[in-house]
Coordinates of C-alpha atoms in Angstrom, one line a residue:
X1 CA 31.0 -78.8 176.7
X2 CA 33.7 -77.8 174.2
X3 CA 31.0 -77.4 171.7
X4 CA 29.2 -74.8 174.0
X5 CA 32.5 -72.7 174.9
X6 CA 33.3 -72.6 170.8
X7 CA 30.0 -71.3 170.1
X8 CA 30.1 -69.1 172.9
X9 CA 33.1 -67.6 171.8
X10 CA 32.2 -67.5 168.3
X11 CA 29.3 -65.3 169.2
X12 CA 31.0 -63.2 171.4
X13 CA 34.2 -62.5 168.9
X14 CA 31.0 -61.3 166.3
X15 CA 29.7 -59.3 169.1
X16 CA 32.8 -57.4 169.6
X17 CA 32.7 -56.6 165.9
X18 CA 29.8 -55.0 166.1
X19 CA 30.4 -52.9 169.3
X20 CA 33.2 -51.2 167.4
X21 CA 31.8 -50.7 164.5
X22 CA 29.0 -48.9 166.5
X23 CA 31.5 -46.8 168.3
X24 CA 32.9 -46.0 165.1
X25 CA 29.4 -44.7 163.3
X26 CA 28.9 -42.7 166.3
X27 CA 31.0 -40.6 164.8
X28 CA 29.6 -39.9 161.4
X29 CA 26.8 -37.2 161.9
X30 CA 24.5 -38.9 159.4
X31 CA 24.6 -42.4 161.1
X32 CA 24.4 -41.1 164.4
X33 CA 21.1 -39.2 163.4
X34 CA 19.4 -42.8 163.0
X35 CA 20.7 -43.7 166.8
X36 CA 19.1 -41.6 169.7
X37 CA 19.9 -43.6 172.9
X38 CA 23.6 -45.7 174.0
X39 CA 20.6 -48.4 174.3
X40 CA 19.5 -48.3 171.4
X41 CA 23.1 -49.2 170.4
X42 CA 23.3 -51.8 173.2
X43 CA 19.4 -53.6 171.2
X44 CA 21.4 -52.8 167.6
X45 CA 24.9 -55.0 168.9
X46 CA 22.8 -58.0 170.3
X47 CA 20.1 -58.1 167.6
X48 CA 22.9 -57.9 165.0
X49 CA 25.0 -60.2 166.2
X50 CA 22.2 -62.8 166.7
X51 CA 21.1 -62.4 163.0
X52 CA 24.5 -62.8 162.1
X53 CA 25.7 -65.3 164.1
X54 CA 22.7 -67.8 162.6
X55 CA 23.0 -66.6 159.0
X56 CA 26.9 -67.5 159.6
X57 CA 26.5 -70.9 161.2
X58 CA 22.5 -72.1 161.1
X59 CA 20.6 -70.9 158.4
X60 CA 20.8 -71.7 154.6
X61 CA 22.0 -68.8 151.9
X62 CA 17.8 -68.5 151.1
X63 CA 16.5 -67.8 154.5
X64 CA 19.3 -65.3 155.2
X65 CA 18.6 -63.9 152.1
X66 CA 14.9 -63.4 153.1
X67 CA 15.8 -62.5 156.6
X68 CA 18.2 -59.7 155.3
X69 CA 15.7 -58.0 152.5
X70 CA 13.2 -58.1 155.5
X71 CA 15.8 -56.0 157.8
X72 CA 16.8 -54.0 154.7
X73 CA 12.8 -53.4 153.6
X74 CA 13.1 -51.0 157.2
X75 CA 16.1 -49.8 156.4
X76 CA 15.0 -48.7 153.3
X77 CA 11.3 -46.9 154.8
X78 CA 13.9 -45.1 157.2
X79 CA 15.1 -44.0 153.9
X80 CA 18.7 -45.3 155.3
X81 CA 21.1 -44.5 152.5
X82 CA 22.6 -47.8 150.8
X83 CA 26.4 -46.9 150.6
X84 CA 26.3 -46.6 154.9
X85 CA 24.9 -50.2 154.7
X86 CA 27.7 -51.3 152.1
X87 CA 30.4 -50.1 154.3
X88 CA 29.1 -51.8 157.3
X89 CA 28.7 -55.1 155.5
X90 CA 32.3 -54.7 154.3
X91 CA 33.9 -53.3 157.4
X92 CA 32.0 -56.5 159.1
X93 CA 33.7 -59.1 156.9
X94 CA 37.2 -57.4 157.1
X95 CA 36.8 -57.6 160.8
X96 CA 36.1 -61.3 160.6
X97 CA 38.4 -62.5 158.5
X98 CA 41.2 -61.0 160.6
X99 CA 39.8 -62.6 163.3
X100 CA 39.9 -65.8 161.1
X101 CA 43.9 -65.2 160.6
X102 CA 44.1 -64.5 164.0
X103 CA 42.5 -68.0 164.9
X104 CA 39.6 -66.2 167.4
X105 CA 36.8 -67.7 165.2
X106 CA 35.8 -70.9 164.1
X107 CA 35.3 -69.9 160.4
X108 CA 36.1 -70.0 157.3
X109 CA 36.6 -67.1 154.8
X110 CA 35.0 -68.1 151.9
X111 CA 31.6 -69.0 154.2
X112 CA 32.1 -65.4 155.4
X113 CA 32.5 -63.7 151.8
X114 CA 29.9 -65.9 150.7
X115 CA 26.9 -64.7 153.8
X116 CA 28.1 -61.2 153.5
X117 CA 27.8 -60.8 149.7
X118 CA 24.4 -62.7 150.0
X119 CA 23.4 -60.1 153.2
X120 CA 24.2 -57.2 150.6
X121 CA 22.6 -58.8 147.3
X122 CA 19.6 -58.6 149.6
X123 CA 20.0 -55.4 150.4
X124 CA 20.1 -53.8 147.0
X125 CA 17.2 -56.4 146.0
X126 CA 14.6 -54.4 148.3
X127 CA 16.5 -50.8 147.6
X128 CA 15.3 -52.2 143.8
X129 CA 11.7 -52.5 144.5
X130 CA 11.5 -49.5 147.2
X131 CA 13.0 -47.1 144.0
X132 CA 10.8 -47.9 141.7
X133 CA 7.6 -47.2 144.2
X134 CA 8.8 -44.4 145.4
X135 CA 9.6 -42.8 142.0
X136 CA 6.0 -44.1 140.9
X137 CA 4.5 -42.8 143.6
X138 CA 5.7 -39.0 142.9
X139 CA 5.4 -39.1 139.2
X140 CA 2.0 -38.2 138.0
X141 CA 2.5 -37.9 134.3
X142 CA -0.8 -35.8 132.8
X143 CA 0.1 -36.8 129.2
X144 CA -0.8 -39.8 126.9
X145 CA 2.8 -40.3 126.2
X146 CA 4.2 -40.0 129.7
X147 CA 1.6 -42.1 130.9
X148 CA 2.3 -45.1 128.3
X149 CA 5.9 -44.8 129.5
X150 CA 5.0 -44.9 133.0
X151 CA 3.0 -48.0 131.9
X152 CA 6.0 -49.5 131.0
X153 CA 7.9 -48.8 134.0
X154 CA 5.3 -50.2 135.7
X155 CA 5.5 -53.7 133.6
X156 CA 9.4 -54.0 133.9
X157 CA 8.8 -53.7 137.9
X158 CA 6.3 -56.5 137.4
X159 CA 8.4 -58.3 135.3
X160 CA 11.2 -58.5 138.2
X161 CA 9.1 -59.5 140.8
X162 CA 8.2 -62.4 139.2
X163 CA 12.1 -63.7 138.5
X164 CA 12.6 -64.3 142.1
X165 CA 10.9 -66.4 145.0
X166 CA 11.7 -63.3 147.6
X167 CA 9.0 -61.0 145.8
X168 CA 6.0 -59.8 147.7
X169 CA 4.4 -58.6 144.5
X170 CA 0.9 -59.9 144.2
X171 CA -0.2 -58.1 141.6
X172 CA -2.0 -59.8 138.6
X173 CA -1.0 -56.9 136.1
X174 CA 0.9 -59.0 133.4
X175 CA 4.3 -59.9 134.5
X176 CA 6.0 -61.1 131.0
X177 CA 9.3 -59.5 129.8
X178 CA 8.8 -55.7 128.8
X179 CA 9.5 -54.2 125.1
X180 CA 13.8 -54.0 125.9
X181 CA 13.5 -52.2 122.0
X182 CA 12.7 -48.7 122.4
X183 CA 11.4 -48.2 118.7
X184 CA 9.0 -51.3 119.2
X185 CA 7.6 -50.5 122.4
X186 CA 4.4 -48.3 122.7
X187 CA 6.2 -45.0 123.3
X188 CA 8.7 -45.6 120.5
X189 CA 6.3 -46.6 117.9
X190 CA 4.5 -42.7 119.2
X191 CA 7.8 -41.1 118.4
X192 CA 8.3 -42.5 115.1
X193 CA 4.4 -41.1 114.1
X194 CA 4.2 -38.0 111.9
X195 CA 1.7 -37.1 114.8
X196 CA 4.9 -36.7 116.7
X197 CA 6.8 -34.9 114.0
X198 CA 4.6 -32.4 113.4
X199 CA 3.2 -31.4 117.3
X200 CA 7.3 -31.0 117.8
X201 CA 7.8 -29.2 114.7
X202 CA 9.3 -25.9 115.7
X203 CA 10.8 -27.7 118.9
X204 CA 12.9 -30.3 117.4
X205 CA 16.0 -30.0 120.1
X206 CA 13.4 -30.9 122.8
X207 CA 12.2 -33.9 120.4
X208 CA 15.8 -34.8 119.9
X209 CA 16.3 -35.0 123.9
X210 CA 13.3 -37.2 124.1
X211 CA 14.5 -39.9 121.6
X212 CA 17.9 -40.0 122.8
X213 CA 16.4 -40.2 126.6
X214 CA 13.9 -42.6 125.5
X215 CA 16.7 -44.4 123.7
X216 CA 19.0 -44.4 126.5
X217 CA 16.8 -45.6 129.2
X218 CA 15.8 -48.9 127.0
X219 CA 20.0 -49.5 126.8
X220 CA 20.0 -49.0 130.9
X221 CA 16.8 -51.2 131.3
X222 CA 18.2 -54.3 129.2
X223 CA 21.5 -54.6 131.4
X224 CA 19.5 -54.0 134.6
X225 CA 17.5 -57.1 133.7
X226 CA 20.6 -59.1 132.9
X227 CA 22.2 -57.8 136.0
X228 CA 18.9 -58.8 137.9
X229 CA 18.4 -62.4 136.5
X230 CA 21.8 -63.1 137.5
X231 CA 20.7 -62.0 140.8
X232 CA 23.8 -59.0 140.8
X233 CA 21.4 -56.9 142.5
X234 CA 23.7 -54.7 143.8
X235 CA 24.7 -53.8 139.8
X236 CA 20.6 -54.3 138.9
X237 CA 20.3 -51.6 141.7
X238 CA 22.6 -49.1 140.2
X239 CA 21.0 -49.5 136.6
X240 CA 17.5 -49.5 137.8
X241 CA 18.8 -45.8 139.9
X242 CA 20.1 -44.4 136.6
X243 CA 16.9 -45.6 134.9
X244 CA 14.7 -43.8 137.2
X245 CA 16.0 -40.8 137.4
X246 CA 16.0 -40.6 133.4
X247 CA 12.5 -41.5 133.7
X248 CA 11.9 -38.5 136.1
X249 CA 13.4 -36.1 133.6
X250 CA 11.9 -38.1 130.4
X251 CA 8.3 -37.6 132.0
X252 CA 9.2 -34.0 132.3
X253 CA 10.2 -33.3 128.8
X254 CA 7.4 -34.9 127.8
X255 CA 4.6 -32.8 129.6
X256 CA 6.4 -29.8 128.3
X257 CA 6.1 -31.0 124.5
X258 CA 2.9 -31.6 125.0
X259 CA 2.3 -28.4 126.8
X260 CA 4.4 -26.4 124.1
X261 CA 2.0 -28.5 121.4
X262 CA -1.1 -26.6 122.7
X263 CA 0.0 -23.8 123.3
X264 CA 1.2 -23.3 120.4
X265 CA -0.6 -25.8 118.1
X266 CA -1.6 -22.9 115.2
X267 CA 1.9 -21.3 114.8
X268 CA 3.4 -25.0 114.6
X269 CA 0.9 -26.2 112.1
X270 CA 1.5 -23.2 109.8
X271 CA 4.9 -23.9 110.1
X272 CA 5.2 -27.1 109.2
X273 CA 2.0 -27.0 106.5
X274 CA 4.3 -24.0 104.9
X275 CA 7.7 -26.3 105.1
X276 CA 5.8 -30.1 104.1
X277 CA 3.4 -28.8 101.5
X278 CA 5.4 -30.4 98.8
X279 CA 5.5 -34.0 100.9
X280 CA 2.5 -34.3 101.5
X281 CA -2.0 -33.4 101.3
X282 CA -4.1 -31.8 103.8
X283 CA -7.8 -32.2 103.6
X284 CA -10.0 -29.5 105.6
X285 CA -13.6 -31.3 106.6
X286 CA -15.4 -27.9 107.5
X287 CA -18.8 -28.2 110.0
X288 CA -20.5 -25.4 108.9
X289 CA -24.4 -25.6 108.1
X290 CA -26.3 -23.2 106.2
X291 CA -29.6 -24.2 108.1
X292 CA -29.0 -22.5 111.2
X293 CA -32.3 -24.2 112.6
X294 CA -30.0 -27.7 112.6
X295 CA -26.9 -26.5 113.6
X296 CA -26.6 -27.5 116.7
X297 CA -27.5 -31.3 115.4
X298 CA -24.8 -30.7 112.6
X299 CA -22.3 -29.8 115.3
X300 CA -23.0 -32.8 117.3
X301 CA -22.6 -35.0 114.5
X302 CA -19.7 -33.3 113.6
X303 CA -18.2 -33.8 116.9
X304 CA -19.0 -37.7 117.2
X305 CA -17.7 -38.2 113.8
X306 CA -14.3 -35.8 114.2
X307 CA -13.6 -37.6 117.2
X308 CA -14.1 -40.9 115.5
X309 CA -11.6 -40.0 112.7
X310 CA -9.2 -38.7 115.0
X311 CA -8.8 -41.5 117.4
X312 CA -8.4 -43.7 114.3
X313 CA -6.2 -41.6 112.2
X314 CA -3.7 -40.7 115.2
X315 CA -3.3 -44.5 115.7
X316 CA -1.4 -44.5 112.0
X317 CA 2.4 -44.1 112.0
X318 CA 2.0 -41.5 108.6
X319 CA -1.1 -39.7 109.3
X320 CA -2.1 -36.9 111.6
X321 CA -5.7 -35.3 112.5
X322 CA -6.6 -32.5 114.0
X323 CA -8.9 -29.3 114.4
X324 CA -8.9 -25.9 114.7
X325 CA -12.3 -24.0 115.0
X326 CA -14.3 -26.4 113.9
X327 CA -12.5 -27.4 111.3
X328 CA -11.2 -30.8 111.2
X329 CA -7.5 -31.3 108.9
X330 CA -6.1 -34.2 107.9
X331 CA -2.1 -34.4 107.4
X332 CA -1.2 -37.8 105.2
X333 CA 2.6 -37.9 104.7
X334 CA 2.5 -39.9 101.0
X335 CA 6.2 -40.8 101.2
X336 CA 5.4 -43.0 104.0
X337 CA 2.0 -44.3 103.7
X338 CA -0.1 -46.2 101.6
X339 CA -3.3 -44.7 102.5
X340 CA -5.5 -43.1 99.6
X341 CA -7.8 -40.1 100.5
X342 CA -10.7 -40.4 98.7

């Protein structure tokens, strides 16, 4: 019988702190915009307090964990800002360890800091995963280089999903740790090609923003991972925040060097042809035929075989093709290759 009445009381004292911390959000206008009806309030206070109440005193730390990130995978669809859920979650433990000093609950501090930091870890775990979709899902890079970055994103949310027994991810894209270098992953080997130098030739403060971004984001990435195999998501959250939005703005850059590239491809050519000359050759393969009957089998020839070159060349850190009217030039940088033309 004593057992009951402790219980009771145990669940009634965490009731309590939710009905004033209810009464209290009513008062912030953004909070208040997520709670039409005092019923609704009335369904939020029990259904809280019951999920609380077992995470506190039935439940092991994995199955509240996994009961939270499902509360906080709503939460986050509602598109509930975090910072409101942080202050709840502490404002709930001060309450409860007052009421510990105060001898009105049968608890114990350090169980209470413990479920509450576990209740938040979960809560920034799913705010990890939501992030990345959403910034995936309103990206939609147009460019070879924004998409291989993209790519990479997409492998370093992979790559977190599989660390943890709470992921959902079922995906069987590969899941192993992604290129934390960013001059050895596929983007940074791109930026270090004389391909890269010359489309960016007479735009080199936009190339400089690229590197350093590109740069930068790799630093974020690598303590984002250490934050999240520690299972700190709430610091893996911030990281993976400050990642994305360098993303967003790296995928941006991006599509305007590329646009600025063909726009503008003959004017940065000339430019850099007129400044390189001494560093380098430049063959011209020309596809003019002076059987006019065959042309038009010349110029399909001409086009399987340019296309051919190109794709191969372009995959070469020191080497660079491309054409202009028909003409198909080859740029070899000779300080950095060992490629002969013959």
């Amino acid at each position: 019988m004593e057992s009951k009445t402790v219980e009771t009381n145990n669940r009634q004292v965490i009731e309590k702190v939710f009905e004033d911390f209810y009464l209290l959000i009513m008062k912030d206008p953004y909070m208040a915009s997520f709670i039409k009806t005092h019923q609704g309030i009335s369904n939020l206070v029990i259904a809280q307090s019951d999920y609380l109440y077992n995470a506190l005193y039935s439940v092991d730390s994995t199955q509240v964990f996994a009961d939270y990130k499902r509360l906080a995978d709503i939460h986050w669809k509602i598109h509930l800002d975090e910072t409101y859920l942080y202050k709840m979650i502490d404002y709930i433990q001060d309450q409860l360890i007052q009421k510990i000093r105060n001898q009105q609950i049968d608890l114990t501090a350090r169980k209470v800091e413990s479920v509450l930091n576990n209740i938040k870890q979960s809560t920034a775990y799913s705010y990890i995963f939501g992030s990345i979709e959403d910034t995936l899902s309103t990206l939609t890079p147009s460019t070879e280089l924004s998409k291989i970055h993209i790519d990479w994103l997409i492998q370093l949310s992979h790559y977190l999903s599989s660390q943890h027994q709470w992921s959902e991810d079922t995906s069987t894209e590969e899941s192993g740790m992604p290129i934390t270098d960013f001059s050895l992953c596929r983007l940074g080997k791109k930026l270090s090609t004389i391909q890269f130098e010359i489309t960016g030739h007479s735009n080199r403060s936009l190339q400089i923003k690229i590197e350093m971004l590109h740069k930068e984001i790799h630093d974020i990435g690598v303590l984002a991972i250490n934050y999240f195999e520690k299972k700190d998501f709430t610091n893996a959250l911030n990281m993976i925040r400050s990642l994305l939005r360098n993303t967003s703005i790296l995928t941006s850059l991006l599509e305007q060097f590329d646009y600025h590239w063909k726009n503008k491809k003959t004017q940065i050519l000339v430019g850099y042809i007129a400044d390189k000359t001494h560093q380098g050759g430049l063959l011209n393969i020309s596809s003019k035929s002076q059987d006019e009957h065959h042309q038009a089998i010349y110029d399909n020839i001409y086009q399987q075989i340019t296309e051919t070159i190109i794709e191969q060349l372009n995959n070469e850190s020191a080497t660079f093709a491309f054409t202009i009217k028909k003409h198909l030039y080859i740029y070899i940088d000779n300080k950095n290759t060992k490629h002969e033309v013959q």
